[in-house]
PDB file of C-alpha atoms in Angstrom:
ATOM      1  CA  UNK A   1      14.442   6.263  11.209  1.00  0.00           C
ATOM      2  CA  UNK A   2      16.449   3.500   9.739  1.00  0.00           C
ATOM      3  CA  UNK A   3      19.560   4.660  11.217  1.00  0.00           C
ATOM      4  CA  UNK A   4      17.768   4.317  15.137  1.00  0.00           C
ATOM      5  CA  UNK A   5      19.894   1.416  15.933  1.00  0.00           C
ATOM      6  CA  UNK A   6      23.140   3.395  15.313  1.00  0.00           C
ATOM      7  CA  UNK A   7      21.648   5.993  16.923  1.00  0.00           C
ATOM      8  CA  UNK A   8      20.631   4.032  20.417  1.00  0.00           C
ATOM      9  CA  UNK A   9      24.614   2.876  20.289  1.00  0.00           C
ATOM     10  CA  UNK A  10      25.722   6.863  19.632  1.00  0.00           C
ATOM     11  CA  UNK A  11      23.832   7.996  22.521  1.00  0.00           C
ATOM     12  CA  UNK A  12      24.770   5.449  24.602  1.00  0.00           C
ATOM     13  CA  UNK A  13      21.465   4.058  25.029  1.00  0.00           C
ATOM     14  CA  UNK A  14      20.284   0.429  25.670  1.00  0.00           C
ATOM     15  CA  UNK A  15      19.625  -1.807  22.838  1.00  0.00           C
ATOM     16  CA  UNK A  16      16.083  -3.665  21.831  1.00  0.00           C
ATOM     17  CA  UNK A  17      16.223  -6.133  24.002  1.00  0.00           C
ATOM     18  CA  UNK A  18      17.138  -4.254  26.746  1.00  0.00           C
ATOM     19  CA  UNK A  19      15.001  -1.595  26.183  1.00  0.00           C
ATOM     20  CA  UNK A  20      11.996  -4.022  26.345  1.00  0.00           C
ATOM     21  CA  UNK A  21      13.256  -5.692  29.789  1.00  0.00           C
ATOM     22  CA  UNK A  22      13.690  -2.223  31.008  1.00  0.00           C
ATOM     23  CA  UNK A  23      10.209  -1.285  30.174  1.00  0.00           C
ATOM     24  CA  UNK A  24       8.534  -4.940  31.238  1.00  0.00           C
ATOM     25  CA  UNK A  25       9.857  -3.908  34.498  1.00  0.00           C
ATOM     26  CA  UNK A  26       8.533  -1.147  34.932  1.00  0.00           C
ATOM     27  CA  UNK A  27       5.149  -2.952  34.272  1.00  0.00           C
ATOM     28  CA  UNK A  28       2.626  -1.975  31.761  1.00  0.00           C
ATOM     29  CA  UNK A  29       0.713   0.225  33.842  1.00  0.00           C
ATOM     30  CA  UNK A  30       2.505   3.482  32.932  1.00  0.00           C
ATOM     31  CA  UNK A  31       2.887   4.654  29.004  1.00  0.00           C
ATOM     32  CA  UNK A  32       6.596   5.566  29.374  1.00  0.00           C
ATOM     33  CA  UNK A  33       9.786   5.525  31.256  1.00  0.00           C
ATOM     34  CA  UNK A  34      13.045   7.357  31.837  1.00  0.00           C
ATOM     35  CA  UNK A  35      16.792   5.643  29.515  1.00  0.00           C
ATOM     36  CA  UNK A  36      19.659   5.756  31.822  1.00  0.00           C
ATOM     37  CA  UNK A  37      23.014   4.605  31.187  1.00  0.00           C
ATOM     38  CA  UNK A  38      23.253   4.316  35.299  1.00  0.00           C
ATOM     39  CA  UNK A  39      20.832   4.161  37.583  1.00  0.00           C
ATOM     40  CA  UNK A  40      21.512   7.138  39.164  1.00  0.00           C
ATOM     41  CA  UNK A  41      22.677   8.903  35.430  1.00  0.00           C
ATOM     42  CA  UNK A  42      21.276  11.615  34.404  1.00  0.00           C
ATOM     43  CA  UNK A  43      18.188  10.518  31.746  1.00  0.00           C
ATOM     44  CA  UNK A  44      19.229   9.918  28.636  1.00  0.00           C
ATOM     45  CA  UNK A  45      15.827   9.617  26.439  1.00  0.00           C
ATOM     46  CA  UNK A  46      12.305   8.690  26.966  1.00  0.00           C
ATOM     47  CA  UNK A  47      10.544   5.333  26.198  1.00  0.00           C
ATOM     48  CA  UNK A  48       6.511   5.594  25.511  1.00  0.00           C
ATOM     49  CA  UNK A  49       5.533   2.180  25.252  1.00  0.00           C
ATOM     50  CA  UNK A  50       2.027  -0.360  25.473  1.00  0.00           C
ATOM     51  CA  UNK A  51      -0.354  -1.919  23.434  1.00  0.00           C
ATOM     52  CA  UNK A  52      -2.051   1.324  21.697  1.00  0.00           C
ATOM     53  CA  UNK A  53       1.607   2.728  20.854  1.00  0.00           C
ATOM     54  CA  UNK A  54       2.325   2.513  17.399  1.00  0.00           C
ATOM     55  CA  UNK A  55       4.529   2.445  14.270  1.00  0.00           C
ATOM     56  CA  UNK A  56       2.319   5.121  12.795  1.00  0.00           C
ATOM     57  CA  UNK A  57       2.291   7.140  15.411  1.00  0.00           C
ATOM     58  CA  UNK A  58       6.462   7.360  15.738  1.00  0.00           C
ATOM     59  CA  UNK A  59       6.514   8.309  12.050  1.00  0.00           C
ATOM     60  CA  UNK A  60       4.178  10.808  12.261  1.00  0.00           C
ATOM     61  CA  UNK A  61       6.094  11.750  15.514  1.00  0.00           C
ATOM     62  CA  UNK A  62       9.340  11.534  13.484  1.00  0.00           C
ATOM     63  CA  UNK A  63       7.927  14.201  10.254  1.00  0.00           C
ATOM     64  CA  UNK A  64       6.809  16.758  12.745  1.00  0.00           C
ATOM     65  CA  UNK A  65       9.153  16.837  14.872  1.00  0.00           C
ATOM     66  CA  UNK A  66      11.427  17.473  12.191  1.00  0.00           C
ATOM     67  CA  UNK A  67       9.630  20.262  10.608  1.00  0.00           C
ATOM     68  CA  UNK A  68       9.102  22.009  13.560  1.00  0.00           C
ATOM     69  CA  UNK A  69      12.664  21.512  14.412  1.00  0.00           C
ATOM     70  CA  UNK A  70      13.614  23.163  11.031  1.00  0.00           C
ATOM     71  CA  UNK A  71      11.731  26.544  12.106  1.00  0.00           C
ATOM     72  CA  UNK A  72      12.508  27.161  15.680  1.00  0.00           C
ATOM     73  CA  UNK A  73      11.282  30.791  15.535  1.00  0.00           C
ATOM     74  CA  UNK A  74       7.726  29.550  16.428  1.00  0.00           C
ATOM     75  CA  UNK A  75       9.011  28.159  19.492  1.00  0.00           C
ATOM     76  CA  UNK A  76       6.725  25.096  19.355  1.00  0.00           C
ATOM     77  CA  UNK A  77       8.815  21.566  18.915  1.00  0.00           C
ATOM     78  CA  UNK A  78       8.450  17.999  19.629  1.00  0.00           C
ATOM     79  CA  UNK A  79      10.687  15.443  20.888  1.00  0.00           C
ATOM     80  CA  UNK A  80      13.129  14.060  18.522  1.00  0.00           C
ATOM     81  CA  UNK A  81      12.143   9.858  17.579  1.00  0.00           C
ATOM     82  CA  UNK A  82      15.261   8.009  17.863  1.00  0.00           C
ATOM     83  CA  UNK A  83      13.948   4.292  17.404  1.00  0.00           C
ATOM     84  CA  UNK A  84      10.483   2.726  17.390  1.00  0.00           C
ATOM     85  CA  UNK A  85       9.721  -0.799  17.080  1.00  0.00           C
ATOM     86  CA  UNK A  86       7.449  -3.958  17.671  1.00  0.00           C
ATOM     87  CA  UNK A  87       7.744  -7.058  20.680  1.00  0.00           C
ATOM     88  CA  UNK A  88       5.594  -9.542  21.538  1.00  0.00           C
ATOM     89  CA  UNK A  89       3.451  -9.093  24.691  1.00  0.00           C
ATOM     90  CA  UNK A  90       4.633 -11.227  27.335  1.00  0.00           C
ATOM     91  CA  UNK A  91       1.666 -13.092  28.348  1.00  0.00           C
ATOM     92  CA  UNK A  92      -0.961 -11.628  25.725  1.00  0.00           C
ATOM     93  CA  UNK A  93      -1.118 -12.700  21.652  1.00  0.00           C
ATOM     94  CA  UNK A  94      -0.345  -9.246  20.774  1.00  0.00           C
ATOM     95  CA  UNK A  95       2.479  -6.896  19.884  1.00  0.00           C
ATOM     96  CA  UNK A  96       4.274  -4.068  22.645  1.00  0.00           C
ATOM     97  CA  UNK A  97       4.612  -0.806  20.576  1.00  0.00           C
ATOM     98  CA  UNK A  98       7.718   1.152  21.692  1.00  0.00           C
ATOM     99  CA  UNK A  99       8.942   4.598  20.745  1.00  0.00           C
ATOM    100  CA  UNK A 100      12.952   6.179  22.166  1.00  0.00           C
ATOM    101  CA  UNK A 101      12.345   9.565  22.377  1.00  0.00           C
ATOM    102  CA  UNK A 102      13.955  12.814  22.916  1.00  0.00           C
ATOM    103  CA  UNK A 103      13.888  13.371  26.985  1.00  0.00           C
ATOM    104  CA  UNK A 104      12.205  16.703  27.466  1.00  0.00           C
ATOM    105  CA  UNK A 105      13.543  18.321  30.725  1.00  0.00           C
ATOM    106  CA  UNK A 106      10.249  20.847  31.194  1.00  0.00           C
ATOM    107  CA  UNK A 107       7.209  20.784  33.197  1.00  0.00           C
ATOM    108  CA  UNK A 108       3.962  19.501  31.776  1.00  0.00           C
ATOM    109  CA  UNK A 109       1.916  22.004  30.653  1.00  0.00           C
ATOM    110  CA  UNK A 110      -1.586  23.107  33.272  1.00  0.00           C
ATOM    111  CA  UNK A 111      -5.468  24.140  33.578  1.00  0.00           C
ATOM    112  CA  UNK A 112      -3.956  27.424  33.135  1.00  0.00           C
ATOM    113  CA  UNK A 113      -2.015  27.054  30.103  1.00  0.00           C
ATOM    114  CA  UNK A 114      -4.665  26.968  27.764  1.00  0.00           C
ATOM    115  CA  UNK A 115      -3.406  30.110  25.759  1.00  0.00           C
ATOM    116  CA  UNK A 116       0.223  28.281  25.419  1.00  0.00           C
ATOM    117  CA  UNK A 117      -1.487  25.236  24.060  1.00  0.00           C
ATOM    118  CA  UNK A 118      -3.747  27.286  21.947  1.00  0.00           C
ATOM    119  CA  UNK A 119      -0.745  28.509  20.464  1.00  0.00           C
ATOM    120  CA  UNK A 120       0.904  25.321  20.062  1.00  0.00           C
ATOM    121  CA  UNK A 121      -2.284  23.933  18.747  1.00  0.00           C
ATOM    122  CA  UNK A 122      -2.348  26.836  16.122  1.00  0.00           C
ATOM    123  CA  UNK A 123       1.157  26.104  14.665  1.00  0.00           C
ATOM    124  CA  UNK A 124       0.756  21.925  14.406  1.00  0.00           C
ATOM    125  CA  UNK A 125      -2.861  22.593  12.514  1.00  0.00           C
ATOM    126  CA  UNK A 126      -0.990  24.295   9.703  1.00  0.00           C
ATOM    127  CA  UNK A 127       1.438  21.581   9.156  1.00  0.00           C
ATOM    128  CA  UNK A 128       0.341  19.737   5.743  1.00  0.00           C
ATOM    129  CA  UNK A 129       1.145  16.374   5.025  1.00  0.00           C
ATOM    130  CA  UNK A 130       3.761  15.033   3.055  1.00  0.00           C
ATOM    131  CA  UNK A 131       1.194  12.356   0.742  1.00  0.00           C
ATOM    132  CA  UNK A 132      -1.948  13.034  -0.212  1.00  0.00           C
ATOM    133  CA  UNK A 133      -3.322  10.051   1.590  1.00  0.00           C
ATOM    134  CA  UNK A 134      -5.039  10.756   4.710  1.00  0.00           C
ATOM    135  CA  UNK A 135      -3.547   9.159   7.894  1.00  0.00           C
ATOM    136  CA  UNK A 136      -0.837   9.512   9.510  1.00  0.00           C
ATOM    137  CA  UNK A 137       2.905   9.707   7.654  1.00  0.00           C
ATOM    138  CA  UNK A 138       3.658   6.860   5.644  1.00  0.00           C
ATOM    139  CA  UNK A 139      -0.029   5.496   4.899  1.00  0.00           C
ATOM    140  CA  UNK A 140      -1.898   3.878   7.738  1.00  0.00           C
ATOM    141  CA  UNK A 141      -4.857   3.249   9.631  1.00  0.00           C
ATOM    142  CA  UNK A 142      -6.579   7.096  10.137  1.00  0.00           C
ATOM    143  CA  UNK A 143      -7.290   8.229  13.773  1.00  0.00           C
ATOM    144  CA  UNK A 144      -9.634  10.668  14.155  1.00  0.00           C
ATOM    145  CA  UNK A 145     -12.869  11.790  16.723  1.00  0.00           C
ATOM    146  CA  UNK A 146     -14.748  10.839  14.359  1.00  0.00           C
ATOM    147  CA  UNK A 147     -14.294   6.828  14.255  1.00  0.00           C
ATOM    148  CA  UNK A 148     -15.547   5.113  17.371  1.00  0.00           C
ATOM    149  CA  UNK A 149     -13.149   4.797  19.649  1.00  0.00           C
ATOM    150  CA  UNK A 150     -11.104   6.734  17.512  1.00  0.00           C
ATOM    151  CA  UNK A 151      -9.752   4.476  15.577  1.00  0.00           C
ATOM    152  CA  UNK A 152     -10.932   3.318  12.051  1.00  0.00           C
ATOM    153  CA  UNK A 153      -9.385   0.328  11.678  1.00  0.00           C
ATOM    154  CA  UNK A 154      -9.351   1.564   7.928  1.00  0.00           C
ATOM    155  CA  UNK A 155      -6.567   2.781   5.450  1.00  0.00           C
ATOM    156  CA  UNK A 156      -7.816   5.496   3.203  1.00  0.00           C
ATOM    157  CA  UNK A 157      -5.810   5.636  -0.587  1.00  0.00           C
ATOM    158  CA  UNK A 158      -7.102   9.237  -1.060  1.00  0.00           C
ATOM    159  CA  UNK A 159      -9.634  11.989   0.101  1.00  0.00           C
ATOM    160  CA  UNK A 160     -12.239  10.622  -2.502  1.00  0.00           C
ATOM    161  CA  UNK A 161     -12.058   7.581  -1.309  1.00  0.00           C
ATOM    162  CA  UNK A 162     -12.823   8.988   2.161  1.00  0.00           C
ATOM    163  CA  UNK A 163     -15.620  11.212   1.497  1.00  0.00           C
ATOM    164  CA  UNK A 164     -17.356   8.175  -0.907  1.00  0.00           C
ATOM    165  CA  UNK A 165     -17.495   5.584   1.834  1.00  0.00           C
ATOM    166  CA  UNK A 166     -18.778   8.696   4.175  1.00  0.00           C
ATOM    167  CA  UNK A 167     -21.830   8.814   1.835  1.00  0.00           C
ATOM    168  CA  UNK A 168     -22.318   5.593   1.400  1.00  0.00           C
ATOM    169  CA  UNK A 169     -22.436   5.339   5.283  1.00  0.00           C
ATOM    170  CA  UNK A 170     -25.105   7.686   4.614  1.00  0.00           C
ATOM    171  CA  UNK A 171     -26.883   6.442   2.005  1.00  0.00           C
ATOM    172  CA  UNK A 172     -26.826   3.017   4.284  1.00  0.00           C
ATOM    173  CA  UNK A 173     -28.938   4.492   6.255  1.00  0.00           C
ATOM    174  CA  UNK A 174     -31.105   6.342   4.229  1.00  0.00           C
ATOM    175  CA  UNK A 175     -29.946   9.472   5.110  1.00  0.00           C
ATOM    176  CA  UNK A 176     -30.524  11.742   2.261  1.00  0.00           C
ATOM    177  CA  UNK A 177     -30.658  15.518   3.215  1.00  0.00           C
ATOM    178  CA  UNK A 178     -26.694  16.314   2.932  1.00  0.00           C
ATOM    179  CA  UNK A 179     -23.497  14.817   1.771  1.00  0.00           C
ATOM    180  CA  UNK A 180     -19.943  15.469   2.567  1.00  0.00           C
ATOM    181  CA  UNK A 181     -18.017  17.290  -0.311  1.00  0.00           C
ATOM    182  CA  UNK A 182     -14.485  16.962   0.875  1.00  0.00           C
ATOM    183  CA  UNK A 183     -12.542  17.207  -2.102  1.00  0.00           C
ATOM    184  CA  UNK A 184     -14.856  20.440  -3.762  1.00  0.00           C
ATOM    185  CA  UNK A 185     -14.090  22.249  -0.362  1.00  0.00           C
ATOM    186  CA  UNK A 186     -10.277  21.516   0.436  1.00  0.00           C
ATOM    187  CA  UNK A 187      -9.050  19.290  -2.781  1.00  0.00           C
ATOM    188  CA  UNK A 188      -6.307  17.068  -1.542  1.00  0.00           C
ATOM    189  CA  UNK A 189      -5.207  19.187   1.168  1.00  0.00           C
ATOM    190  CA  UNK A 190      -4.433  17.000   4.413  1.00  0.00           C
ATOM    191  CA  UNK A 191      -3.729  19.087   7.343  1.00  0.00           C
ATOM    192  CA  UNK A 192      -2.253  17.711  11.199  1.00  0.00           C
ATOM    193  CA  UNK A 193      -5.908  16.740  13.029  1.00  0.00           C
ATOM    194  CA  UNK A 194      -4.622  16.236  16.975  1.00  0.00           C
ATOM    195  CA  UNK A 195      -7.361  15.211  18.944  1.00  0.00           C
ATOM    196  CA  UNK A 196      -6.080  14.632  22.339  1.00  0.00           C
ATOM    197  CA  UNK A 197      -5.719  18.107  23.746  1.00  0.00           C
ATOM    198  CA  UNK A 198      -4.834  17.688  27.656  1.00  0.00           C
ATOM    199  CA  UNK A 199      -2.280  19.704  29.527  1.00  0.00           C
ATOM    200  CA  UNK A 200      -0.491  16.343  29.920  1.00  0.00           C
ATOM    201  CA  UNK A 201       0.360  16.299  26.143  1.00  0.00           C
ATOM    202  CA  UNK A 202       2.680  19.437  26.101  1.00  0.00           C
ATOM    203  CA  UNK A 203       4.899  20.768  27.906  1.00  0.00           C
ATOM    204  CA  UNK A 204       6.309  24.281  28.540  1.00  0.00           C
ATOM    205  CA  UNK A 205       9.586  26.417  28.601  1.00  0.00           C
ATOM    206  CA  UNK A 206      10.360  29.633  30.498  1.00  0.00           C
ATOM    207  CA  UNK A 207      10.628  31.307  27.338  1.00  0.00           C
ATOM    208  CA  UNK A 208       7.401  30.521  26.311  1.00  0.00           C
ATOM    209  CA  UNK A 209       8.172  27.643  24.391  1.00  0.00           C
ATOM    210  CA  UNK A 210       5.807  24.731  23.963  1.00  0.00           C
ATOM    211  CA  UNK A 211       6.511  20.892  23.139  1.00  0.00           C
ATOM    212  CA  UNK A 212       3.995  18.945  22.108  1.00  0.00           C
ATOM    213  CA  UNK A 213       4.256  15.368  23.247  1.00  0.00           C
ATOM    214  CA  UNK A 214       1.809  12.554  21.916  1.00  0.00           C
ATOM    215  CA  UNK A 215       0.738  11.748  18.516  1.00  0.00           C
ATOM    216  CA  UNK A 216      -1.051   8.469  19.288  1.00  0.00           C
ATOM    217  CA  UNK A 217      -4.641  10.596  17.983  1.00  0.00           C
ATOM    218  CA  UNK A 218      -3.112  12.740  15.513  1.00  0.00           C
ATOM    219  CA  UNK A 219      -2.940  11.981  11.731  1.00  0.00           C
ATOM    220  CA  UNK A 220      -3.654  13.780   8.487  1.00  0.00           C
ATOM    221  CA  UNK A 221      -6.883  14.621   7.365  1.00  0.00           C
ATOM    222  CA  UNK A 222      -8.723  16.972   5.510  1.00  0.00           C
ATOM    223  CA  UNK A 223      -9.672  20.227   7.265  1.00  0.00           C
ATOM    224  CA  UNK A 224     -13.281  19.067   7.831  1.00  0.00           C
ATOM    225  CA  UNK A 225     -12.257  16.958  10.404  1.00  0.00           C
ATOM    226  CA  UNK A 226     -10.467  19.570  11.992  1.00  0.00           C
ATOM    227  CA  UNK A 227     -13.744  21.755  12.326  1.00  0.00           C
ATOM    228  CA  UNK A 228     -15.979  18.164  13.236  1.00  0.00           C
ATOM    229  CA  UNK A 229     -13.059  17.628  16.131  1.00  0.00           C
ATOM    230  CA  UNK A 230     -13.632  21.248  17.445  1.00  0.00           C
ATOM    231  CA  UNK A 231     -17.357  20.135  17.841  1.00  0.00           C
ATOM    232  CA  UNK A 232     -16.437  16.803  20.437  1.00  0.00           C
ATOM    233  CA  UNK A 233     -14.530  18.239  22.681  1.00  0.00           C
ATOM    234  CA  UNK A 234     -15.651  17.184  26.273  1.00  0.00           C
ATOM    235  CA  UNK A 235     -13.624  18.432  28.775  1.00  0.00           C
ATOM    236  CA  UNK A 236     -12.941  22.287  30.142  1.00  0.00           C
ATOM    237  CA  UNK A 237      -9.601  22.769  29.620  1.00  0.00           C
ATOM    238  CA  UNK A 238     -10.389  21.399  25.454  1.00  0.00           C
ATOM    239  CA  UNK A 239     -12.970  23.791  25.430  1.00  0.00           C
ATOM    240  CA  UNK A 240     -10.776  26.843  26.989  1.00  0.00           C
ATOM    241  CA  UNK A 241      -8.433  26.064  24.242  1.00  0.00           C
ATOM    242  CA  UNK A 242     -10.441  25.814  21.036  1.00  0.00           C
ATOM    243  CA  UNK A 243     -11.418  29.429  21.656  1.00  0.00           C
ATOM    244  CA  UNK A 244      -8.415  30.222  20.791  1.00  0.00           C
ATOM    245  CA  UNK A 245      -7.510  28.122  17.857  1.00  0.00           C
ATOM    246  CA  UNK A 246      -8.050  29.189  14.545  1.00  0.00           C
ATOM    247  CA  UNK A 247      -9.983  25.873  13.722  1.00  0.00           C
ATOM    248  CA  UNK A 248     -11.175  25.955  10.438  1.00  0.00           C
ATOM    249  CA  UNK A 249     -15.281  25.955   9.612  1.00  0.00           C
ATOM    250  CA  UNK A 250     -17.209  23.378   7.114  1.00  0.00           C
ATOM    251  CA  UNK A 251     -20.603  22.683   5.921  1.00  0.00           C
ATOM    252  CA  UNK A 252     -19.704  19.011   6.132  1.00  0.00           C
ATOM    253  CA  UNK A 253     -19.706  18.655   9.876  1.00  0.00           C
ATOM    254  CA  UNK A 254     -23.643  18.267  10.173  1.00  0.00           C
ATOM    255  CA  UNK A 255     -23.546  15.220   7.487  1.00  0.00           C
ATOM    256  CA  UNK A 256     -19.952  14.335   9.345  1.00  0.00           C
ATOM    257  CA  UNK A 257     -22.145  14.109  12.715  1.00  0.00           C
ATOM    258  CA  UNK A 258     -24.635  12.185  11.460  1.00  0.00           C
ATOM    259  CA  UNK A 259     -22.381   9.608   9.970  1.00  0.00           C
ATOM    260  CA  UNK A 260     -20.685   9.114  12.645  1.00  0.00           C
ATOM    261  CA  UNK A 261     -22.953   8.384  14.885  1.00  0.00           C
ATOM    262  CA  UNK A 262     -24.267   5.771  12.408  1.00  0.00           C
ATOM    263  CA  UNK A 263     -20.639   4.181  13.099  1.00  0.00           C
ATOM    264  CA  UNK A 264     -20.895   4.816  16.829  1.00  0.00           C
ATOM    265  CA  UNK A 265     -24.212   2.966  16.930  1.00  0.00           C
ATOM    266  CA  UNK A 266     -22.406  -0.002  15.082  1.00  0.00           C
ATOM    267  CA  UNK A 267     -19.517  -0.034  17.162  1.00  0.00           C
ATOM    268  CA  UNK A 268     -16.625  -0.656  13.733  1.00  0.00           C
ATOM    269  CA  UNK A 269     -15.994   1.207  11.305  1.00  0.00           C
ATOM    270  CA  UNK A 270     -16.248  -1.316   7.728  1.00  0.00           C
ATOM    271  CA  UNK A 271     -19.784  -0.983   6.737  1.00  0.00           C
ATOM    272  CA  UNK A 272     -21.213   0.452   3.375  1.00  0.00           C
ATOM    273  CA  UNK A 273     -16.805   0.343   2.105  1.00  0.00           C
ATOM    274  CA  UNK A 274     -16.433   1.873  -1.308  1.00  0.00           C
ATOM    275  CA  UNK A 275     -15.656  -1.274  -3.665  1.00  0.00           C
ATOM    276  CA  UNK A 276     -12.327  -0.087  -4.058  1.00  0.00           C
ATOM    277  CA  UNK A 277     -11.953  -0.295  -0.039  1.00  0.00           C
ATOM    278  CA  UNK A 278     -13.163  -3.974  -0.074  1.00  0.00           C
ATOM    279  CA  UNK A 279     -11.275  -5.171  -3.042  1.00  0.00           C
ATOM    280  CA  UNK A 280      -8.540  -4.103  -0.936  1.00  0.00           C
ATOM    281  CA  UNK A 281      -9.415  -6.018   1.620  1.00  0.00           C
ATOM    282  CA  UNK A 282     -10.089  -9.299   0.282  1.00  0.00           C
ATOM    283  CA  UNK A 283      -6.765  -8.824  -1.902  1.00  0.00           C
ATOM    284  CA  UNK A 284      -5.139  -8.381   2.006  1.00  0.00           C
ATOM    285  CA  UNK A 285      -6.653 -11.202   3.334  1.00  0.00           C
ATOM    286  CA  UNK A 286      -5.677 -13.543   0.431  1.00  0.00           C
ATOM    287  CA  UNK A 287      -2.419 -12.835   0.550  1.00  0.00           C
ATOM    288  CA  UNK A 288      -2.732 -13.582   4.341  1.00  0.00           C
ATOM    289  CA  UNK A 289      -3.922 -16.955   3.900  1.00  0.00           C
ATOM    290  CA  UNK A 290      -1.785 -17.746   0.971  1.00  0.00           C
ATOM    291  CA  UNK A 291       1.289 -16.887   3.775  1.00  0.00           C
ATOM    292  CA  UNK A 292       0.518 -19.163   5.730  1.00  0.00           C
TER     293      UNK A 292
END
């Protein structure tokens, strides 16, 4: 995305600053907002934007978007990124995520759709990543059902490193019937884990083609936590549509389950770290302080 800015001007879109006024506006109430040139102009691309919208989640955006682009006879897509950026909150010590977007001119997907989602949700579970990290595009914090709150907090260097601090989660709590064996079952093989699945997040075509819209709680990750995610689904409509995804199955889930709720009943994410996970950490934090 390093070309967004020439991009905003070739589209005839606002700039930065702008963009940010625009959307401060508009308040922080909503997650996203129409790009006119005019008021009254036809819309021009789509802004999501707020606290929880992030860097990660553009470029993650930004990779499948393109490679779903690139094969258009599935007839599942996802809006084009065309800039994505940091600005300080107004009021608050923290940073405003913002993402330009493709404008998607279809209706939001319903109860009813389940099938078309299924579908969609079919074609973006195939998609393997790019690194053999797990996360989302580019390295980053994972997101995933299985954190609390989904978030981790954490950035994993590898699938090893993932399934050792899983164990040791384990092993923290004396929990010794069953381990997770990530890499024996899937190797380094990271495939697209969305977690979100409302009829808000896509969006549908006459011809029967789907968009998917939001990546804020999808990343990489091995296909284990595909099969845990099928497993926390809470609402109908998630339910309707997992009967029709081809959701992969794992022995790990049961040890999965039971570490995390061990991370659940903690409330964070960084206990019993791998000591190549906290070396990393302190090594951060140094360089932090020595910044300053």
């Amino acid at each position: 995305m390093s070309e967004s800015i020439d991009l905003l001007e070739s589209y005839g879109l606002p700039s930065r600053t702008e963009i940010v006024a625009i959307c401060q506006q508009g308040g922080y109430g909503c997650s996203g907002i129409p790009l006119r040139q005019h008021p009254d102009g036809p819309v021009l691309a789509w802004v999501k934007y707020g606290p929880s919208t992030s860097l990660a989640e553009a470029t993650t955006q930004d990779w499948v978007s393109k490679t779903l682009n690139a094969n258009p006879a599935q007839g599942v897509r996802a809006p084009r990124v065309f800039d994505a950026f940091l600005s300080p909150h107004p009021k608050l010590p923290r940073n405003i995520g913002y993402i330009v977007m493709e404008y998607i001119d279809l209706p939001d997907c319903d109860e009813n759709d389940f099938k078309l989602v299924a579908r969609a949700m079919n074609c973006l579970i195939e998609l393997e990543s790019p690194s053999s990290a797990p996360g989302p595009v580019g390295g980053g914090e994972a997101v995933n059902a299985f954190f609390p709150y989904w978030d981790s907090g954490l950035t994993y260097n590898s699938v090893r490193e993932l399934e050792e601090h899983i164990n040791l989660i384990l092993k923290s709590r004396e929990f010794h019937k069953k381990q997770v064996d990530l890499v024996a079952e899937s190797g380094d093989r990271l495939l697209l884990c969305p977690c979100d699945v409302k009829p808000s997040k896509f969006k549908k075509g006459a011809n029967g083609e789907v968009v998917a819209l939001d990546f804020g709680l999808a990343c990489f990750m091995p296909p284990a936590f595909l099969a845990f995610s099928n497993t926390t689904f809470n609402t109908p409509f998630a339910h309707k549509v997992a009967r029709y995804v081809n959701y992969p199955t794992s022995d790990n889930v049961f040890p999965m389950s039971v570490a995390s709720w061990f991370l659940v009943l903690y409330g964070k994410c960084d206990i019993a770290l791998p000591k190549s996970m906290r070396l990393n950490r302190k090594s951060s934090a140094e360089t932090i302080v020595a910044g300053r």
